Coordinates of C-alpha atoms and ligand atoms in Angstrom, one line a residue:
X24 CA 28.6 60.7 252.8
X25 CA 30.1 57.1 251.5
X26 CA 30.9 58.7 248.8
X27 CA 32.8 61.6 250.4
X28 CA 34.5 58.6 252.1
X29 CA 35.4 57.1 248.9
X30 CA 37.0 60.0 247.0
X31 CA 39.0 60.7 250.7
X32 CA 40.3 57.6 250.2
X33 CA 40.8 57.6 246.4
X34 CA 42.7 61.2 246.8
X35 CA 45.2 59.5 250.1
X36 CA 46.0 56.7 247.7
X37 CA 46.8 58.5 244.6
X38 CA 49.0 61.1 247.2
X39 CA 50.6 57.9 248.3
X40 CA 51.6 56.8 245.1
X41 CA 52.9 60.1 244.0
X42 CA 54.8 59.9 247.5
X43 CA 56.3 56.6 246.5
X44 CA 58.3 57.6 243.2
X45 CA 61.4 57.3 243.5
X46 CA 63.0 60.7 243.7
X47 CA 66.6 61.2 241.8
X48 CA 69.2 64.2 242.2
X49 CA 71.1 64.3 239.0
X50 CA 73.9 66.7 237.3
X51 CA 71.7 66.7 233.9
X52 CA 68.8 65.1 232.7
X53 CA 68.1 65.2 228.9
X54 CA 64.4 64.9 227.9
X55 CA 62.0 64.5 225.0
X56 CA 64.8 63.5 222.7
X57 CA 64.4 60.7 220.3
X58 CA 67.0 58.1 221.9
X59 CA 68.7 55.2 219.7
X60 CA 70.6 53.2 223.1
X61 CA 73.2 52.0 220.5
X62 CA 71.7 48.5 220.8
X63 CA 68.2 48.4 219.9
X64 CA 66.8 49.1 216.2
X65 CA 64.0 51.7 217.0
X66 CA 64.0 54.3 218.9
X67 CA 62.1 55.7 222.0
X68 CA 61.2 58.9 223.5
X69 CA 62.5 58.2 226.7
X70 CA 64.7 60.6 229.5
X71 CA 68.2 60.1 230.7
X72 CA 69.6 61.2 234.0
X73 CA 73.6 61.6 234.8
X74 CA 74.8 61.8 238.0
X75 CA 78.8 62.3 238.0
X76 CA 80.4 60.7 235.1
X77 CA 77.8 57.7 235.0
X78 CA 74.1 57.2 233.2
X79 CA 71.7 56.9 236.5
X80 CA 68.4 56.7 235.0
X81 CA 67.1 55.8 231.4
X82 CA 63.1 55.2 230.7
X83 CA 60.0 57.1 231.6
X84 CA 60.2 60.1 233.6
X85 CA 56.9 60.5 234.6
X86 CA 57.7 57.2 237.0
X87 CA 60.3 59.4 238.6
X88 CA 60.6 62.6 239.9
X89 CA 64.4 63.9 239.0
X90 CA 65.8 67.3 240.5
X91 CA 68.7 67.9 238.2
X92 CA 70.9 71.0 237.9
X93 CA 70.8 71.4 234.4
X94 CA 67.9 70.4 231.9
X95 CA 68.6 69.4 228.1
X96 CA 65.3 70.0 225.8
X97 CA 66.1 67.5 223.3
X98 CA 62.6 67.7 221.5
X99 CA 63.6 66.8 217.8
X100 CA 66.7 65.5 218.1
X101 CA 68.8 61.9 218.0
X102 CA 70.2 61.4 221.3
X103 CA 72.7 58.5 221.0
X104 CA 76.0 57.4 222.8
X105 CA 78.5 58.8 221.6
X106 CA 80.1 57.8 218.7
X107 CA 83.8 55.6 219.0
X108 CA 86.1 55.8 216.2
X109 CA 88.4 52.5 215.9
X110 CA 91.1 54.0 213.5
X111 CA 92.4 57.9 213.5
X112 CA 95.9 59.3 213.7
X113 CA 95.2 61.8 216.2
X114 CA 98.0 60.8 218.2
X115 CA 100.1 63.9 216.9
X116 CA 97.3 66.3 218.0
X117 CA 96.4 64.4 221.4
X118 CA 100.4 64.9 222.1
X119 CA 100.3 68.9 221.6
X120 CA 98.5 70.5 224.3
X121 CA 97.0 73.4 221.8
X122 CA 95.2 70.4 219.9
X123 CA 94.5 67.7 222.6
X124 CA 90.7 69.5 222.3
X125 CA 90.5 66.9 219.3
X126 CA 87.7 69.4 218.0
X127 CA 87.9 67.7 214.5
X128 CA 86.5 64.5 215.9
X129 CA 84.5 65.9 219.0
X130 CA 82.2 68.0 216.2
X131 CA 81.7 65.1 214.6
X132 CA 79.9 63.8 217.4
X133 CA 83.1 61.4 218.0
X134 CA 83.9 60.9 222.2
X135 CA 86.4 58.2 222.0
X136 CA 89.0 57.9 219.6
X137 CA 91.9 55.3 219.1
X138 CA 95.3 56.0 218.2
X139 CA 98.5 53.7 217.4
X140 CA 96.9 52.3 214.6
X141 CA 99.0 50.9 211.2
X142 CA 101.7 49.6 213.1
X143 CA 102.6 52.9 214.8
X144 CA 102.7 54.1 218.0
X145 CA 103.9 56.3 220.4
X146 CA 106.6 54.5 222.5
X147 CA 106.5 53.8 225.2
X148 CA 103.0 53.5 226.3
X149 CA 102.9 54.6 229.9
X150 CA 105.2 57.6 229.4
X151 CA 102.4 59.0 226.6
X152 CA 99.7 57.8 228.6
X153 CA 101.0 60.1 231.6
X154 CA 101.8 63.4 229.0
X155 CA 98.1 62.9 228.0
X156 CA 96.7 62.9 231.0
X157 CA 99.1 65.9 232.6
X158 CA 97.7 67.8 229.1
X159 CA 93.9 66.6 229.5
X160 CA 92.2 65.6 226.7
X161 CA 88.9 66.6 224.6
X162 CA 87.6 63.2 224.1
X163 CA 88.5 59.8 225.5
X164 CA 91.8 58.1 223.9
X165 CA 91.8 54.1 223.5
X166 CA 95.6 53.2 222.6
X167 CA 96.9 50.6 220.7
X168 CA 100.5 49.4 220.3
X169 CA 102.1 49.1 216.9
X170 CA 104.0 46.3 215.8
X171 CA 106.2 48.2 213.3
X172 CA 106.9 50.4 216.3
X173 CA 108.3 47.1 218.3
X174 CA 109.8 45.9 215.6
X175 CA 112.0 49.3 214.9
X176 CA 112.6 49.3 218.8
X177 CA 114.0 45.6 218.4
X178 CA 116.1 45.9 214.6
X179 CA 115.7 49.1 213.4
X180 CA 114.0 50.0 210.1
X181 CA 116.3 47.0 208.4
X182 CA 114.3 44.9 205.5
X183 CA 115.7 41.1 207.5
X184 CA 113.8 38.2 208.9
X185 CA 113.4 38.6 212.6
X186 CA 116.2 35.9 214.5
X187 CA 114.5 34.2 217.2
X188 CA 116.1 36.5 219.7
X189 CA 114.7 39.7 217.7
X190 CA 111.3 37.7 218.6
X191 CA 112.1 37.1 222.1
X192 CA 112.7 40.8 222.7
X193 CA 109.9 41.8 220.8
X194 CA 107.4 39.5 223.0
X195 CA 108.5 41.3 226.5
X196 CA 107.9 44.4 224.8
X197 CA 104.6 43.7 223.6
X198 CA 103.4 42.1 227.1
X199 CA 105.3 45.9 228.7
X200 CA 102.8 47.6 226.7
X201 CA 99.5 45.6 227.4
X202 CA 100.9 45.8 231.0
X203 CA 100.5 49.5 230.3
X204 CA 97.0 49.6 229.4
X205 CA 97.2 49.1 225.6
X206 CA 94.1 47.6 223.8
X207 CA 95.8 45.4 221.6
X208 CA 98.5 45.2 218.8
X209 CA 98.4 47.1 215.2
X210 CA 100.3 46.1 212.4
X211 CA 100.9 48.2 208.9
X212 CA 101.9 45.4 207.2
X213 CA 101.7 47.1 204.1
X214 CA 104.1 50.0 205.4
X215 CA 108.1 50.0 206.3
X216 CA 109.0 48.2 208.6
X217 CA 106.0 46.0 209.6
X218 CA 106.1 44.6 205.6
X219 CA 109.7 43.3 206.2
X220 CA 108.2 40.8 208.8
X221 CA 106.7 37.8 207.8
X222 CA 103.3 35.7 209.5
X223 CA 104.8 33.5 212.0
X224 CA 106.7 36.6 213.6
X225 CA 103.3 38.4 213.7
X226 CA 101.5 35.2 214.8
X227 CA 104.2 34.9 218.0
X228 CA 103.9 38.7 218.9
X229 CA 100.0 38.2 218.4
X230 CA 100.0 35.3 221.1
X231 CA 100.9 37.8 224.0
X232 CA 98.5 40.1 222.9
X233 CA 95.6 37.1 223.2
X234 CA 97.1 36.0 226.4
X235 CA 96.0 39.4 227.7
X236 CA 92.5 39.5 226.2
X237 CA 93.8 42.2 223.6
X238 CA 93.0 42.6 219.9
X239 CA 94.9 42.4 216.6
X240 CA 94.0 45.3 213.8
X241 CA 95.6 45.6 210.8
X242 CA 96.3 47.8 208.1
X243 CA 96.5 44.4 205.5
X244 CA 99.8 43.5 203.8
X245 CA 97.9 44.5 200.5
X246 CA 94.4 46.0 200.0
X247 CA 95.6 46.0 195.9
X248 CA 98.0 44.1 193.8
X249 CA 101.3 45.7 195.3
X250 CA 102.5 42.7 196.2
X251 CA 100.7 39.1 197.6
X252 CA 97.4 40.7 196.7
X253 CA 94.0 42.0 198.7
X254 CA 92.5 38.5 199.0
X255 CA 95.6 36.5 200.1
X256 CA 96.4 39.5 202.5
X257 CA 92.7 38.8 204.0
X258 CA 93.6 35.4 204.3
X259 CA 96.9 36.0 206.0
X260 CA 94.9 38.0 209.0
X261 CA 92.5 35.4 209.5
X262 CA 95.6 33.1 209.7
X263 CA 96.5 34.8 212.3
X264 CA 93.3 35.0 214.2
X265 CA 93.2 31.1 213.9
X266 CA 96.5 30.5 214.9
X267 CA 97.1 33.1 217.8
X268 CA 93.3 32.9 218.8
X269 CA 92.4 36.7 219.2
X270 CA 90.0 38.6 217.3
X271 CA 91.2 40.2 213.7
X272 CA 90.2 43.7 213.2
X273 CA 90.6 45.1 209.3
X274 CA 90.9 48.6 209.5
X275 CA 89.8 50.8 206.4
X276 CA 88.5 47.5 204.5
X277 CA 88.6 48.2 200.7
X278 CA 89.4 47.4 197.0
X279 CA 92.4 49.7 196.1
X280 CA 92.7 50.2 192.4
X281 CA 91.2 48.7 189.5
X282 CA 93.0 45.2 189.7
X283 CA 91.1 44.3 192.8
X284 CA 87.9 46.4 192.4
X285 CA 84.7 44.3 192.7
X286 CA 86.2 41.7 194.8
X287 CA 84.4 42.7 198.2
X288 CA 81.4 39.7 197.1
X289 CA 84.6 37.5 197.3
X290 CA 85.9 39.1 200.4
X291 CA 82.8 39.2 202.2
X292 CA 81.9 35.5 201.4
X293 CA 85.8 34.8 202.9
X294 CA 85.1 36.5 206.0
X295 CA 81.8 34.9 206.7
X296 CA 83.1 31.6 206.1
X297 CA 85.3 32.3 209.0
X298 CA 83.3 33.3 211.2
X299 CA 81.2 30.0 210.6
X300 CA 84.7 28.3 211.4
X301 CA 84.6 30.3 214.8
X302 CA 87.1 33.3 213.9
X303 CA 86.4 36.3 215.3
X304 CA 86.4 38.7 212.4
X305 CA 85.5 42.2 212.3
X306 CA 86.1 45.4 210.1
X307 CA 86.1 49.3 209.9
X308 CA 85.5 51.5 207.1
X309 CA 85.6 55.0 205.9
X310 CA 82.8 56.9 203.9
X311 CA 84.9 58.2 201.0
X312 CA 86.2 56.7 197.5
X313 CA 89.4 58.4 198.3
X314 CA 92.2 56.9 200.4
X315 CA 95.0 58.8 202.0
X316 CA 98.5 58.1 202.9
X317 CA 101.9 59.3 202.4
X318 CA 102.8 59.8 198.7
X319 CA 106.4 57.5 199.4
X320 CA 104.0 54.7 201.1
X321 CA 101.8 54.9 197.8
X322 CA 103.8 54.4 195.0
X323 CA 107.6 53.8 196.5
X324 CA 109.0 50.5 195.9
X325 CA 109.2 49.1 199.5
X326 CA 112.9 47.6 198.8
X327 CA 114.0 50.6 198.1
X328 CA 113.6 52.7 201.3
X329 CA 115.1 49.9 203.4
X330 CA 117.1 51.7 205.8
X331 CA 114.9 55.2 205.5
X332 CA 114.6 58.4 203.6
X333 CA 118.4 58.8 203.0
X334 CA 118.8 55.4 202.0
X335 CA 116.0 55.9 199.4
X336 CA 117.9 58.9 197.8
X337 CA 121.3 56.9 197.8
X338 CA 119.6 54.3 195.8
X339 CA 117.8 56.6 194.0
X340 CA 121.3 58.4 192.9
X341 CA 122.8 55.5 191.4
X342 CA 121.5 55.3 187.6
X343 CA 120.8 51.6 187.5
X344 CA 118.7 51.2 190.5
X345 CA 117.3 54.2 189.5
X346 CA 115.8 53.0 186.5
X347 CA 114.1 49.6 188.6
X348 CA 112.8 52.2 191.0
X349 CA 111.3 54.5 188.2
X350 CA 110.0 51.5 186.4
X351 CA 108.0 50.2 189.6
X352 CA 106.9 53.5 190.9
X353 CA 105.3 54.0 187.6
X354 CA 103.3 50.8 187.8
X355 CA 102.5 51.6 191.4
X356 CA 101.1 55.0 190.0
X357 CA 99.1 53.0 187.2
X358 CA 97.4 50.8 190.0
X359 CA 96.3 53.6 191.7
X360 CA 94.4 54.7 188.5
X361 CA 97.1 57.1 186.9
X362 CA 98.7 60.0 188.0
X363 CA 95.4 62.2 187.5
X364 CA 94.3 60.2 191.0
X365 CA 96.8 61.6 193.5
X366 CA 95.8 64.5 194.5
X367 CA 98.4 66.4 196.8
X368 CA 96.6 67.5 199.9
X369 CA 100.0 68.2 202.2
X370 CA 103.7 68.9 201.8
X371 CA 106.2 71.1 202.8
X372 CA 106.2 73.2 199.7
X373 CA 103.0 74.1 199.5
X374 CA 103.1 75.0 195.5
X375 CA 102.1 71.3 195.0
X376 CA 99.0 71.2 197.3
X377 CA 95.5 71.0 195.9
X378 CA 97.4 69.7 192.1
X379 CA 97.5 66.0 191.3
X380 CA 100.6 64.3 190.0
X381 CA 99.7 64.8 186.6
X382 CA 99.2 68.2 186.9
X383 CA 102.5 68.9 188.8
X384 CA 104.9 66.5 186.2
X385 CA 103.6 68.8 183.5
X386 CA 104.3 72.3 185.3
X387 CA 107.7 70.3 186.2
X388 CA 108.0 69.3 182.3
X389 CA 109.0 65.4 183.6
X390 CA 107.4 62.3 184.2
X391 CA 105.3 61.8 186.7
X392 CA 107.3 59.0 188.2
X393 CA 110.2 61.7 188.4
X394 CA 107.9 64.0 190.0
X395 CA 107.4 61.8 193.1
X396 CA 111.0 61.6 193.8
X397 CA 111.5 65.2 193.1
X398 CA 108.6 66.2 195.6
X399 CA 109.7 63.6 198.1
X400 CA 113.1 65.6 198.1
X401 CA 111.5 68.7 199.8
X402 CA 110.1 66.3 202.5
X403 CA 107.0 64.7 203.9
X404 CA 103.8 64.8 201.1
X405 CA 100.6 63.4 201.9
X406 CA 98.2 61.9 198.9
X407 CA 94.3 61.8 198.3
X408 CA 94.3 58.7 196.4
X409 CA 91.0 58.4 194.4
X410 CA 90.9 54.6 193.8
X411 CA 87.8 53.1 194.9
X412 CA 84.6 51.7 193.7
X413 CA 81.1 52.7 194.6
X414 CA 79.7 49.2 194.7
X415 CA 82.8 48.0 196.6
X416 CA 82.1 50.9 199.4
X417 CA 78.4 50.1 199.6
X418 CA 78.6 46.1 199.8
X419 CA 81.3 46.3 203.1
X420 CA 79.2 49.3 204.5
X421 CA 76.2 46.8 204.4
X422 CA 77.9 44.4 206.6
X423 CA 77.3 43.9 210.3
X424 CA 80.5 43.2 211.2
X425 CA 81.9 46.6 209.6
X426 CA 81.8 49.2 211.7
X427 CA 82.6 53.3 211.3
X428 CA 86.0 54.1 211.3
X429 CA 87.7 57.8 210.0
X430 CA 91.2 56.7 209.3
X431 CA 91.3 60.8 210.6
X432 CA 94.8 62.3 209.8
X433 CA 95.4 65.8 208.3
X434 CA 95.1 66.7 204.9
X435 CA 91.9 63.9 204.0
X436 CA 88.2 65.5 204.7
X437 CA 87.6 62.0 206.9
X438 CA 89.2 63.8 210.0
X439 CA 86.7 66.2 210.1
X440 CA 83.6 64.4 208.3
X441 CA 83.6 60.7 208.3
X442 CA 80.7 59.9 211.1
X443 CA 78.3 62.8 209.9
X444 CA 79.1 62.2 206.1
X445 CA 78.1 58.0 206.6
X446 CA 74.7 59.5 207.8
X447 CA 74.0 62.3 205.5
X448 CA 75.1 60.9 202.6
X449 CA 74.9 56.6 203.2
X450 CA 71.4 57.1 205.8
X451 CA 69.7 60.2 204.9
X452 CA 70.4 60.7 201.2
X453 CA 71.0 57.1 199.3
X454 CA 69.3 55.5 202.1
X455 CA 71.7 52.5 202.2
X456 CA 71.8 51.5 205.8
X457 CA 69.0 52.7 208.1
X458 CA 70.0 55.1 211.3
X459 CA 70.1 52.4 214.2
X460 CA 72.5 50.3 212.0
X461 CA 74.3 53.6 211.4
X462 CA 74.5 54.4 215.2
X463 CA 74.9 50.9 216.5
X464 CA 77.6 50.4 214.6
X465 CA 79.1 53.7 215.4
X466 CA 79.0 53.1 219.1
X467 CA 78.2 49.5 221.0
X468 CA 79.4 47.2 218.0
X469 CA 83.1 48.9 218.1
X470 CA 83.0 49.2 221.9
X471 CA 82.5 45.4 221.9
X472 CA 85.2 44.9 219.0
X473 CA 87.5 46.7 221.0
X474 CA 86.4 45.3 224.3
X475 CA 86.2 48.9 225.8
X476 CA 84.1 48.0 229.0
X477 CA 80.9 50.3 230.0
X478 CA 80.6 52.6 226.9
X479 CA 78.7 52.5 223.4
X480 CA 75.3 51.8 224.8
X481 CA 72.8 54.3 227.0
X482 CA 71.9 52.1 229.9
X483 CA 72.0 52.6 233.8
X484 CA 76.0 52.4 235.3
X485 CA 77.5 53.0 232.0
X486 CA 79.5 56.1 231.3
X487 CA 77.5 58.9 230.7
X488 CA 79.0 59.5 226.8
X489 CA 76.1 60.8 224.9
X490 CA 75.6 63.2 222.3
X491 CA 72.8 64.8 220.6
X492 CA 72.1 66.2 217.3
X493 CA 69.9 67.7 214.7
X494 CA 68.7 65.1 212.2
X495 CA 68.2 67.9 209.7
X496 CA 70.9 69.4 209.8
X497 CA 73.8 67.0 211.0
X498 CA 76.3 66.9 208.0
X499 CA 80.2 66.6 207.4
X500 CA 81.3 70.1 205.6
X501 CA 84.8 69.0 205.1
X502 CA 86.0 68.3 201.2
X503 CA 89.2 67.9 199.4
X504 CA 89.9 71.5 198.5
X505 CA 89.3 72.4 202.2
X506 CA 89.6 69.2 203.9
X507 CA 89.7 71.5 207.8
X508 CA 86.1 72.6 208.1
X509 CA 84.1 71.6 211.1
X510 CA 80.7 69.3 211.0
X511 CA 77.5 70.9 211.3
X512 CA 74.4 70.1 213.6
X513 CA 76.0 68.7 216.4
X514 CA 74.3 70.0 219.4
X515 CA 75.9 68.8 222.8
X516 CA 78.1 66.1 223.5
X517 CA 78.7 65.0 227.0
X518 CA 82.1 63.2 227.8
X519 CA 82.1 61.4 231.2
X520 CA 79.1 63.4 232.3
X521 CA 80.6 66.4 231.8
X522 CA 79.0 68.9 228.7
X523 CA 81.7 69.3 226.6
X524 CA 79.4 71.0 223.3
X525 CA 76.6 73.2 224.8
X526 CA 74.0 73.9 222.6
X527 CA 76.6 73.6 219.5
X528 CA 79.3 75.1 220.8
X529 CA 82.3 74.2 222.2
X530 CA 83.0 74.8 226.1
X531 CA 86.4 74.5 226.5
X532 CA 86.6 72.1 228.5
X533 CA 88.6 68.7 228.4
X534 CA 86.8 66.1 229.4
X535 CA 88.0 62.9 227.9
X536 CA 90.1 60.7 229.6
X537 CA 92.9 58.0 229.0
X538 CA 91.3 54.6 228.9
X539 CA 93.2 51.6 229.7
X540 CA 92.7 47.9 229.0
X541 CA 92.7 46.5 232.2
X542 CA 91.9 49.3 234.8
X543 CA 89.4 52.0 233.5
X544 CA 90.5 53.7 236.6
X545 CA 94.0 53.9 236.2
Ligands
LIG611 ZN1 96.2 52.2 207.4

């Protein structure tokens, strides 16, 4: 008899325990996945529940009863926070209602892109923010203001030092853009008109950004030996951080061209020393050996283009100036490894596309430097410039302060392949970094650097920006001959709690939001 009593009370106890299990309602339940949360070094086999746009549960599913409208079985798949891309040239796509789905990035697992890098942004932020919201976005968007853009608003494209009055006007515009939700300022000190500014000008504007808790993102004044040199350009960025007291983020860190190859060790030491001094300095990097930029920016001397493209050709038509322009252009071509290392990836006249500068010059029977101006006369020309060395790329990639960034713009495969390429080539094949490092430095670290709240980690209360990919098949397909191929292996992408990629297919839904610095509900 006592035995029966005992068993009965045990049954009551067990069922009471079962009933005490918390019941939850969710929109989506992801179970059985290999979960990397964006912070930890080891994955866990746990479940995640999403309600509305947030993560409401993460942990052992047996501890709760979850009633979900959709269940995703992620067995054998990796579950990670959505990738955050700190440097893109997606603004043209984002502005165009036919391309604002941002699929080249979305298919890489990117759920947030940054736009307005390299000193160039659409102006004013408020106007474009409204447009993006109206049109809808495939991914979230983080906005930066361009220093070059602000300078152009106040001073045009002229090659002159800013007066106190110019600086005052620019500082007002910087405040206006921060008020509109910009996360900080980007500079393109290599490009005109950013290149016409001195360090003091940049510090003065960066101080306004610092006051607003923003960040400083830079395309360095020199990534090679074009003007002041690579290391002095990094020293300039550090000095801006020291004086303006704001975090410094170096975009697409690299040693561009034979003159500066193997400087990565000294650069790492320099940055480590500055970090020890208390300067917050980080960088992003794309996993390719070729950079990409306009042919003009790559090889034409800056002084020659002061005033814009028309002024360049007026100078070029003057025999004495033409001689100097051609000599300097020739030197710049050599810096980049020679004319056969400059591949035309985009041009108005498509006959040039897919050929390198040497091939075109042979075809036209003129020198490579003359070929530059012949092709520029036809309009915008973009090149892939093969100028990096494997050792430097690896050296930078191994640093915990270097995050993944695509610098993706049309013509270079990095727009379609950066994140899966880093995973496939550097994590899986070459084992240069482990998978958790790759994920953490593509998610939470980037959110932290850009001060993006409540994203980049899988954590209760955070926005549900989540990707699920197949570790066996996740890879890039785009290359230099066909740069427009979507990456493979992404099974699901959830943005703000809504499914954008479902079993490998785009759902045609624009689930992204414009993120703004001061109030992410704005
Ligand atoms: Zn750049």
